[in-house]
Short mmCIF file of C-alpha atoms and ligand atoms in Angstrom, two decimals:
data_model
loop_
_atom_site.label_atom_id
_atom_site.label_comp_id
_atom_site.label_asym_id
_atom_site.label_seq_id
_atom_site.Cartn_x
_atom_site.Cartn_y
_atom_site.Cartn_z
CA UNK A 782 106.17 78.91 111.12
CA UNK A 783 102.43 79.47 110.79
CA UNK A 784 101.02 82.46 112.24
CA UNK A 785 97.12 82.56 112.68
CA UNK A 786 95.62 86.10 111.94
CA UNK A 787 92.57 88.20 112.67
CA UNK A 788 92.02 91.27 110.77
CA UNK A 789 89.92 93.98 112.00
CA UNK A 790 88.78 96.29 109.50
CA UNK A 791 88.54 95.04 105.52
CA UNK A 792 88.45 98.52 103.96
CA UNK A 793 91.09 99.88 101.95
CA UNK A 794 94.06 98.50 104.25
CA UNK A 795 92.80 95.34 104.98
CA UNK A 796 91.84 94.66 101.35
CA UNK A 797 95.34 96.08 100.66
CA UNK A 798 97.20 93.72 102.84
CA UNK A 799 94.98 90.50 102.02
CA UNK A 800 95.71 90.90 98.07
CA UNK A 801 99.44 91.28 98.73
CA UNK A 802 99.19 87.83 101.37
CA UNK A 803 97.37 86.14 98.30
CA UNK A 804 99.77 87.08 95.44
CA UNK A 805 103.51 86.43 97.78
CA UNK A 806 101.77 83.24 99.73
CA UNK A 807 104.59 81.13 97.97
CA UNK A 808 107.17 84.12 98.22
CA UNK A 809 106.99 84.36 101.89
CA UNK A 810 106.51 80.68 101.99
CA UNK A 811 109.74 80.30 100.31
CA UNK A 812 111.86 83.27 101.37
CA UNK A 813 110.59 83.27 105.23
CA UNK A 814 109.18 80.06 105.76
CA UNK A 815 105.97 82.46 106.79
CA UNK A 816 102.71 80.94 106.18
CA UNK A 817 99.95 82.80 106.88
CA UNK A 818 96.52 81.42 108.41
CA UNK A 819 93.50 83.71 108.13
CA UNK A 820 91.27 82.81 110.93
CA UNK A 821 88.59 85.78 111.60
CA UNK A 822 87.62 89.10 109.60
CA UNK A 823 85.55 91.37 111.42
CA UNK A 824 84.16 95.01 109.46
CA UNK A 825 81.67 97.20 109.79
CA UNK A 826 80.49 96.89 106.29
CA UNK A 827 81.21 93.65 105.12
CA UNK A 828 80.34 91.28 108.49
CA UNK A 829 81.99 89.14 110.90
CA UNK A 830 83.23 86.10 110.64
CA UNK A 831 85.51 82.83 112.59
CA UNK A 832 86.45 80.16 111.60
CA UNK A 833 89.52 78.36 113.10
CA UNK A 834 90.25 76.16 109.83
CA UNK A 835 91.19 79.08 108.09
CA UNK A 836 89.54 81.54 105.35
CA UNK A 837 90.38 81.38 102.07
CA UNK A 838 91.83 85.22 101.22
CA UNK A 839 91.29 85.63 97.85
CA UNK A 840 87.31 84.24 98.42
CA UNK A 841 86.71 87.24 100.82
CA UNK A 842 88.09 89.48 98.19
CA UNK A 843 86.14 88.27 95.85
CA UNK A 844 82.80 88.36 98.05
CA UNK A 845 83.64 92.21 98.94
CA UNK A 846 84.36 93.00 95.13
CA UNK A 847 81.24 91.33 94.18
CA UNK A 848 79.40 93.44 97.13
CA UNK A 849 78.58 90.29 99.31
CA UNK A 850 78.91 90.14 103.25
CA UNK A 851 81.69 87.41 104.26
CA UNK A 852 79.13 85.99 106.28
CA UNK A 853 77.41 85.20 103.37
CA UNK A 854 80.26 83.57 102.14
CA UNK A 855 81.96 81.88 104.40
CA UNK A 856 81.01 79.00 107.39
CA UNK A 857 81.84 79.42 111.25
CA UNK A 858 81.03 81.88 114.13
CA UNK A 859 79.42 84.60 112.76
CA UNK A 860 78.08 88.13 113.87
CA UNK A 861 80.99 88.60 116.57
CA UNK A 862 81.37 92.70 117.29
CA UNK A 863 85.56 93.12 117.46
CA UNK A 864 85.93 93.03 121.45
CA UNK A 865 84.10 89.51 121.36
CA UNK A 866 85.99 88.98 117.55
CA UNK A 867 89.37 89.24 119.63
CA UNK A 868 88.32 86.56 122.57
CA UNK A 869 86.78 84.50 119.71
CA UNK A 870 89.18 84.07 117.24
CA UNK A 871 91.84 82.12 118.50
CA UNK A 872 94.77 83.96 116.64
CA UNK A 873 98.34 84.56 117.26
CA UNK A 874 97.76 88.15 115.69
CA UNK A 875 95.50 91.04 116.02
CA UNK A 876 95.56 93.30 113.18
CA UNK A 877 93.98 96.53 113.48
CA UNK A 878 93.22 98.49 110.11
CA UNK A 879 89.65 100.72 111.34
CA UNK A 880 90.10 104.41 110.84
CA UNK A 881 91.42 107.15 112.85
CA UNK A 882 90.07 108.62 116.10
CA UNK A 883 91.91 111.39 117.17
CA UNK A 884 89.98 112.60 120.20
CA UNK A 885 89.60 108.98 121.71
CA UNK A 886 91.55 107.00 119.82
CA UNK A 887 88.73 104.53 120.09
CA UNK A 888 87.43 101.87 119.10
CA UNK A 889 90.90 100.66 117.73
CA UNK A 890 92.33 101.83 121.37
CA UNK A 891 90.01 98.99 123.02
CA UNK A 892 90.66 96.48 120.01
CA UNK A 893 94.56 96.65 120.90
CA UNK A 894 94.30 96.49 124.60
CA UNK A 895 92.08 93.69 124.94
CA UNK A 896 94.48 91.73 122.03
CA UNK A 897 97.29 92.61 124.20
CA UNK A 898 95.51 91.83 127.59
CA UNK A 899 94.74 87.88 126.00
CA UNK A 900 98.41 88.28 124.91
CA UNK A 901 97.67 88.71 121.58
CA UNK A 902 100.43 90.25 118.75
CA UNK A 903 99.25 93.63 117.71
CA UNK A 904 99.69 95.08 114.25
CA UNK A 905 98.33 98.26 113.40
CA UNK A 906 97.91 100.90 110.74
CA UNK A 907 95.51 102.82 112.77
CA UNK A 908 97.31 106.13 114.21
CA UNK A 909 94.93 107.45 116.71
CA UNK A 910 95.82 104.25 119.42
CA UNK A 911 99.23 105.47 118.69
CA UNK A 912 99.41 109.13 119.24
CA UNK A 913 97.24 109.28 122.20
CA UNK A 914 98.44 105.95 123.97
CA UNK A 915 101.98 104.97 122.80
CA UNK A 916 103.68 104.28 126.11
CA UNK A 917 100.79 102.93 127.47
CA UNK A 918 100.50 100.27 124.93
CA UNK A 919 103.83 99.71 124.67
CA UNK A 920 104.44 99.11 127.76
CA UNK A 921 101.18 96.97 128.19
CA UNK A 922 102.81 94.50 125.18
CA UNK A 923 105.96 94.54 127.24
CA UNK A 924 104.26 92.99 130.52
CA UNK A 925 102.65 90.62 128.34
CA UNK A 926 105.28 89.39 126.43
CA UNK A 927 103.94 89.93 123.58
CA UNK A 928 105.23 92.79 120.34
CA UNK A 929 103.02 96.05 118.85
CA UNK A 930 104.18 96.71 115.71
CA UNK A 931 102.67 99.90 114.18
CA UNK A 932 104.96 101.04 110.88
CA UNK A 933 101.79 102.25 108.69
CA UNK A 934 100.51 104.42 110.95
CA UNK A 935 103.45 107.46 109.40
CA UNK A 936 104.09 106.88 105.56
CA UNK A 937 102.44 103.92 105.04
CA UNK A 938 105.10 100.93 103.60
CA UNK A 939 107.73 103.65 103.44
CA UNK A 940 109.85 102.90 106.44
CA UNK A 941 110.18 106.03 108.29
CA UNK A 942 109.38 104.53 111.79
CA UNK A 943 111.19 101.67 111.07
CA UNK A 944 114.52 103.37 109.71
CA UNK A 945 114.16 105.59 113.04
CA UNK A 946 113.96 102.79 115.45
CA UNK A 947 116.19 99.96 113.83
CA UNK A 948 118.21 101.98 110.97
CA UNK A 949 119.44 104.92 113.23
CA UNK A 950 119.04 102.55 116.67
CA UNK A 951 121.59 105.02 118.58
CA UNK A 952 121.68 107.42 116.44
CA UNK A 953 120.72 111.27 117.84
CA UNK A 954 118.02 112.76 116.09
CA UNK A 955 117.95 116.41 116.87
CA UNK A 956 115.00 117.68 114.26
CA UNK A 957 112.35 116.05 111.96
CA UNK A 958 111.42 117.33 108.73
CA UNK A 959 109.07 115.62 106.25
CA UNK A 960 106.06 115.78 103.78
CA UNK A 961 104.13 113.11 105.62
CA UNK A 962 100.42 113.91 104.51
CA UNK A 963 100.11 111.88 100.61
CA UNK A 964 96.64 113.55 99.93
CA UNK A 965 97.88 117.20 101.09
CA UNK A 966 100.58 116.60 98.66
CA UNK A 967 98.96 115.01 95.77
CA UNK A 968 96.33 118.17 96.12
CA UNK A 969 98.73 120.82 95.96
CA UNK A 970 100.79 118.80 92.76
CA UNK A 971 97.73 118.94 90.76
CA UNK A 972 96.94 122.41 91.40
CA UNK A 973 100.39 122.91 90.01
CA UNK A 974 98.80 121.18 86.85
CA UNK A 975 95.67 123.30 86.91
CA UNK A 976 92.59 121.75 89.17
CA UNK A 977 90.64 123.62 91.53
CA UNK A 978 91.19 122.05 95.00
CA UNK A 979 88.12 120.55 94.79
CA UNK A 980 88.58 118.84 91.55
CA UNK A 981 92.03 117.58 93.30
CA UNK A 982 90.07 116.06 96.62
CA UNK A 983 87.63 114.48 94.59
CA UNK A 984 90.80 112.80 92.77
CA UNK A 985 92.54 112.03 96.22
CA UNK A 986 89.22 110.52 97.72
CA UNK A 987 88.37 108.52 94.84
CA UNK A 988 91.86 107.17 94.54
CA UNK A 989 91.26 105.75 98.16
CA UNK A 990 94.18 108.08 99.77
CA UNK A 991 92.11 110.77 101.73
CA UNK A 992 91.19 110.13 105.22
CA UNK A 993 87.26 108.61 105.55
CA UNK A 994 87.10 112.80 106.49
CA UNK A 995 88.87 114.50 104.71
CA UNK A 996 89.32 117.70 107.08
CA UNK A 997 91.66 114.95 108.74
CA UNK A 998 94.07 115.82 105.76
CA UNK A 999 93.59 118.88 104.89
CA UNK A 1000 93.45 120.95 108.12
CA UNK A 1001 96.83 118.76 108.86
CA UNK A 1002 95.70 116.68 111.25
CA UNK A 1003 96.59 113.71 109.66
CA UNK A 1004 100.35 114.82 109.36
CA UNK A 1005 100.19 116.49 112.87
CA UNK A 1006 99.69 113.32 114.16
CA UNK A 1007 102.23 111.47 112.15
CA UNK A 1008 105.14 114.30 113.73
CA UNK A 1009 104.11 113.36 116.89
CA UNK A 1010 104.39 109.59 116.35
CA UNK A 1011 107.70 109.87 115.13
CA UNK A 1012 109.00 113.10 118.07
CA UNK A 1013 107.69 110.46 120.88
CA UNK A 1014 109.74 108.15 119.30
CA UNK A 1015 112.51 110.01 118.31
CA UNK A 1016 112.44 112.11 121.49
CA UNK A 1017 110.93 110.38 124.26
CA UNK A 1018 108.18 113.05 124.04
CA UNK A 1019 104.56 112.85 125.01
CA UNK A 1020 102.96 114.97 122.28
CA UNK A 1021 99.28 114.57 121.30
CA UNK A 1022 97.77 116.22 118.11
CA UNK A 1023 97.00 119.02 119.69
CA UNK A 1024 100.20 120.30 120.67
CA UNK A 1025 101.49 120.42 117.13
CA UNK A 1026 101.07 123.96 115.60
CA UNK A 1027 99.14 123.28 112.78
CA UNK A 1028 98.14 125.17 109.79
CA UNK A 1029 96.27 123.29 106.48
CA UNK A 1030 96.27 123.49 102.78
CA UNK A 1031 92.31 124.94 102.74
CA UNK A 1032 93.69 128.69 102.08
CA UNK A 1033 96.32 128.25 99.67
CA UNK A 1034 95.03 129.11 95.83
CA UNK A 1035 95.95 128.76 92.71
CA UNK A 1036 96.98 131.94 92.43
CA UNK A 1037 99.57 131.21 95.70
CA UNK A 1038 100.83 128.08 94.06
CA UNK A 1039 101.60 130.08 90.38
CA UNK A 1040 103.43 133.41 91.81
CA UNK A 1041 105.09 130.47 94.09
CA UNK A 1042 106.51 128.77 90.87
CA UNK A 1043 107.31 131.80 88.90
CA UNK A 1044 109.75 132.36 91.72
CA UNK A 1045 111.34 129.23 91.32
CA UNK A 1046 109.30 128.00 94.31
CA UNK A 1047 106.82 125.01 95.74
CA UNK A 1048 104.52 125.04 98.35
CA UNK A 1049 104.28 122.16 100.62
CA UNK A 1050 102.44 121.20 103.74
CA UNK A 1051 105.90 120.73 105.83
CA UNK A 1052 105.70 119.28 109.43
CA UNK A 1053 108.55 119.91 111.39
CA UNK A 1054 109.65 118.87 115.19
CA UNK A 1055 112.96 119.42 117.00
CA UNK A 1056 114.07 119.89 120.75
CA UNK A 1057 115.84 122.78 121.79
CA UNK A 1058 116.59 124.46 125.42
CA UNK A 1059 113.33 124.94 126.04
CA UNK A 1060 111.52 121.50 125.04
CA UNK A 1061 109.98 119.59 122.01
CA UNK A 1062 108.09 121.71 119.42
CA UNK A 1063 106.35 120.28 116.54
CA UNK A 1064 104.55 122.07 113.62
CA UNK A 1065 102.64 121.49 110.29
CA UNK A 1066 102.60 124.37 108.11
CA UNK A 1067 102.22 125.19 104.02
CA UNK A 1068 106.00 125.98 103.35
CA UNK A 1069 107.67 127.71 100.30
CA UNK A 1070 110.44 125.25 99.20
CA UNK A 1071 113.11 125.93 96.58
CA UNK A 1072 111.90 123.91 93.47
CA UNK A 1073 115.21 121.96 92.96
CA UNK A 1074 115.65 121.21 97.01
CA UNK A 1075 114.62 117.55 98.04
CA UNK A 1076 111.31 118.50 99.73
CA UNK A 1077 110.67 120.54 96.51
CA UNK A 1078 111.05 117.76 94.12
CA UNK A 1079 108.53 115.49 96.21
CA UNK A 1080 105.20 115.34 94.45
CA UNK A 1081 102.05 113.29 94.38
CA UNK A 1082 101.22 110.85 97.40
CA UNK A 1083 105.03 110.59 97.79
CA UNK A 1084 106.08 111.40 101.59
CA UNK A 1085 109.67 112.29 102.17
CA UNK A 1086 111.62 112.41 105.65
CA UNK A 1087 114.39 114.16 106.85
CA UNK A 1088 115.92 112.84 110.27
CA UNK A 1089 118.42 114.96 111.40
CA UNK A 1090 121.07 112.95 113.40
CA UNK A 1091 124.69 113.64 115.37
CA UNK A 1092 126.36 110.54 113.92
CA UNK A 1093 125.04 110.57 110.54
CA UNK A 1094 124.00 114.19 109.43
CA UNK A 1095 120.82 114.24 107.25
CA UNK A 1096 119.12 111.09 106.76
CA UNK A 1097 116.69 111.56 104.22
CA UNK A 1098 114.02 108.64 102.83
CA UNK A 1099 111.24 109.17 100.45
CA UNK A 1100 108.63 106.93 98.83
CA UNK A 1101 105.02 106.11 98.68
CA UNK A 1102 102.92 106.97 101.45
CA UNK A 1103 99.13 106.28 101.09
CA UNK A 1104 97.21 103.89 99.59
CA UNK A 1105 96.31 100.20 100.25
CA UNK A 1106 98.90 98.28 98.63
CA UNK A 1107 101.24 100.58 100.54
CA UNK A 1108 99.86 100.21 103.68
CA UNK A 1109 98.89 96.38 103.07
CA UNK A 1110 102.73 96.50 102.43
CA UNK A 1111 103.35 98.05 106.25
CA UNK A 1112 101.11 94.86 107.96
CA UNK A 1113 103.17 92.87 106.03
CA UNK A 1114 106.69 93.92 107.10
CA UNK A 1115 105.55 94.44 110.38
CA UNK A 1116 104.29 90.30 109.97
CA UNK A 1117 108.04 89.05 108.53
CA UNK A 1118 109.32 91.24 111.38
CA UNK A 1119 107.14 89.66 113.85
CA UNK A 1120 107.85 85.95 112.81
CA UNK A 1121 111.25 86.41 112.27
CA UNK A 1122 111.06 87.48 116.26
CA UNK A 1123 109.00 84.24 117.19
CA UNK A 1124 111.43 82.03 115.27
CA UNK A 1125 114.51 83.46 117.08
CA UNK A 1126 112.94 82.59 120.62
CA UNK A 1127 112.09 79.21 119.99
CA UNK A 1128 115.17 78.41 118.18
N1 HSE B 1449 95.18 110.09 104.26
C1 HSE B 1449 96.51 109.68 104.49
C2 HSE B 1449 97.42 110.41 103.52
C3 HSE B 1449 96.61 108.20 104.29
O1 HSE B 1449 96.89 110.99 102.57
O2 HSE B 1449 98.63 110.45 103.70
C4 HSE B 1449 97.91 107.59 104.74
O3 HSE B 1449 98.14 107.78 106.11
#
């Protein structure tokens, strides 16, 4: 089956996802029967642009790495802002990659609604839509008929909201544990090795893993966010950003992180939510972790979960969690998912 697409947002995601589409066009050809019709990009920075015949992939990566607009590059409706982009371009799926808002959510919240209003497909990476408006959006796909997928939004191509929702589907999950924040982590691994945190940041934001602002990862936000994604999954919960305790890596020096490992210790920015008699709790806090325990051993921009279940004990998962080939990877499971849906109902 041929799925049309329209990508909103062609930074480090949407470049991400469109190199991986270009290099595994025959794989998913082959292995899916998935072919993949690019028919509108719409970014900030690098221009709007339509055209129903399709755009060739690997020509807008090339204009962006050369530092040309696609609407130098390419013919058909040009200039569209996203809300008109949506109405405009004609595709079977919306997919939202601009950056996270976590007092409004916005403008990804109004990208996803009006895609799902026109009874669109929505796949998105951006987590702000999804901590703020979850059942709202979820249940707006349901009356429409039509699927949100949203795995990138907690560590990136890692599965951890897949592996909660179809790997433990029934499953009891009584407490969350995980290093969810790849920047947080990668910061406090090389101050293990000797940089300043400021040398490490630089690192993180040049390696395209930090947030567009940074205080997003290091004051936690960024994992606070991803807890509560995965409680109001997990949980049923309602919980916004702000009603995760939160504490970041800003304080924590070098001198913390070396009396930590002459004790056989690590410190890691741990978030943490569970239910107990009195309600859902979540909390992101620097942690002292045994050096040999499975949180201790995580380092880098690897994320690690814990999912704490009644059938299955511990289920842990750990892998790579930032970065645009990893969340270019999300889109694209979320895509095989997604057409692998749309085959099954017209077969
Ligand atoms: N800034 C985020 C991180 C990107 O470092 O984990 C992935 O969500």
């Amino acid at each position: 089956m041929e799925l049309k697409l329209a990508l909103i947002g062609f930074g480090v995601v949407g470049r991400g996802f469109t190199d991986l589409i270009v290099r595994k066009k025959d794989y998913l050809a082959s292995k899916y029967g998935l072919n993949v019709k690019l028919v509108g990009i719409c970014d900030i920075k690098w221009g709007s642009v339509i055209n129903t015949s399709g755009l060739d992939p690997l020509k807008a990566l090339t204009a962006v790495w050369a530092g040309k607009s696609l609407e130098e590059v390419f013919e058909g409706i040009k200039g569209a802002r996203a809300l008109e982009f949506i109405e405009l371009s004609d595709a079977d799926v919306v997919v939202e990659m601009t950056w996270t808002n976590i007092e409004t959510g916005e403008p990804g919240l109004s990208h996803i609604r009006k895609a799902l209003n026109l009874g669109k497909h929505v796949i998105t990476t951006n987590k702000g839509p999804i901590v703020l408006a979850y059942r709202e959006l979820t249940d707006l796909a349901r009356s429409k008929g039509v699927k949100l997928l949203f795995s990138g939004t907690v560590m990136s191509g890692t599965p951890s909201i897949r592996t909660l929702i179809r790997g433990l589907a029934g499953c009891y999950v009584n407490e969350i544990a995980g290093i969810l924040n790849g920047t947080t982590n990668y910061i406090l691994t090389k101050m293990e090795d000797g940089l300043t945190f400021e040398e490490a940041l630089r690192d993180a934001q040049l390696k395209g893993y930090a947030e567009a602002d940074p205080s997003m990862d290091v004051d936690a936000w960024d994992p606070a966010i991803k807890i509560a994604i995965l409680a109001n999954i997990a949980f049923d919960a309602d919980l916004k950003p702000k009603d995760v305790v939160r504490k970041g890596i800003r304080g924590i020096r070098l001198e913390d992180i070396k009396d930590a490992l002459r004790r056989g210790k690590r410190i890691k920015l741990v978030a943490r939510a569970w239910r107990d008699s009195s309600g859902i709790k979540a909390k992101v806090t620097p942690e002292e972790v045994d050096i040999n325990s499975f949180f201790g051993q995580v380092s880098g921009t690897t994320n690690a979960v814990m999912y704490s279940t009644d059938s299955l004990g511990d289920v842990y998962l750990i892998g790579r969690g930032a970065g645009g080939e990893e969340a270019g990877q999300a889109v694209l499971a979320d895509l095989i998912e997604l057409h692998s849906l749309l085959e099954e109902r017209i077969r």
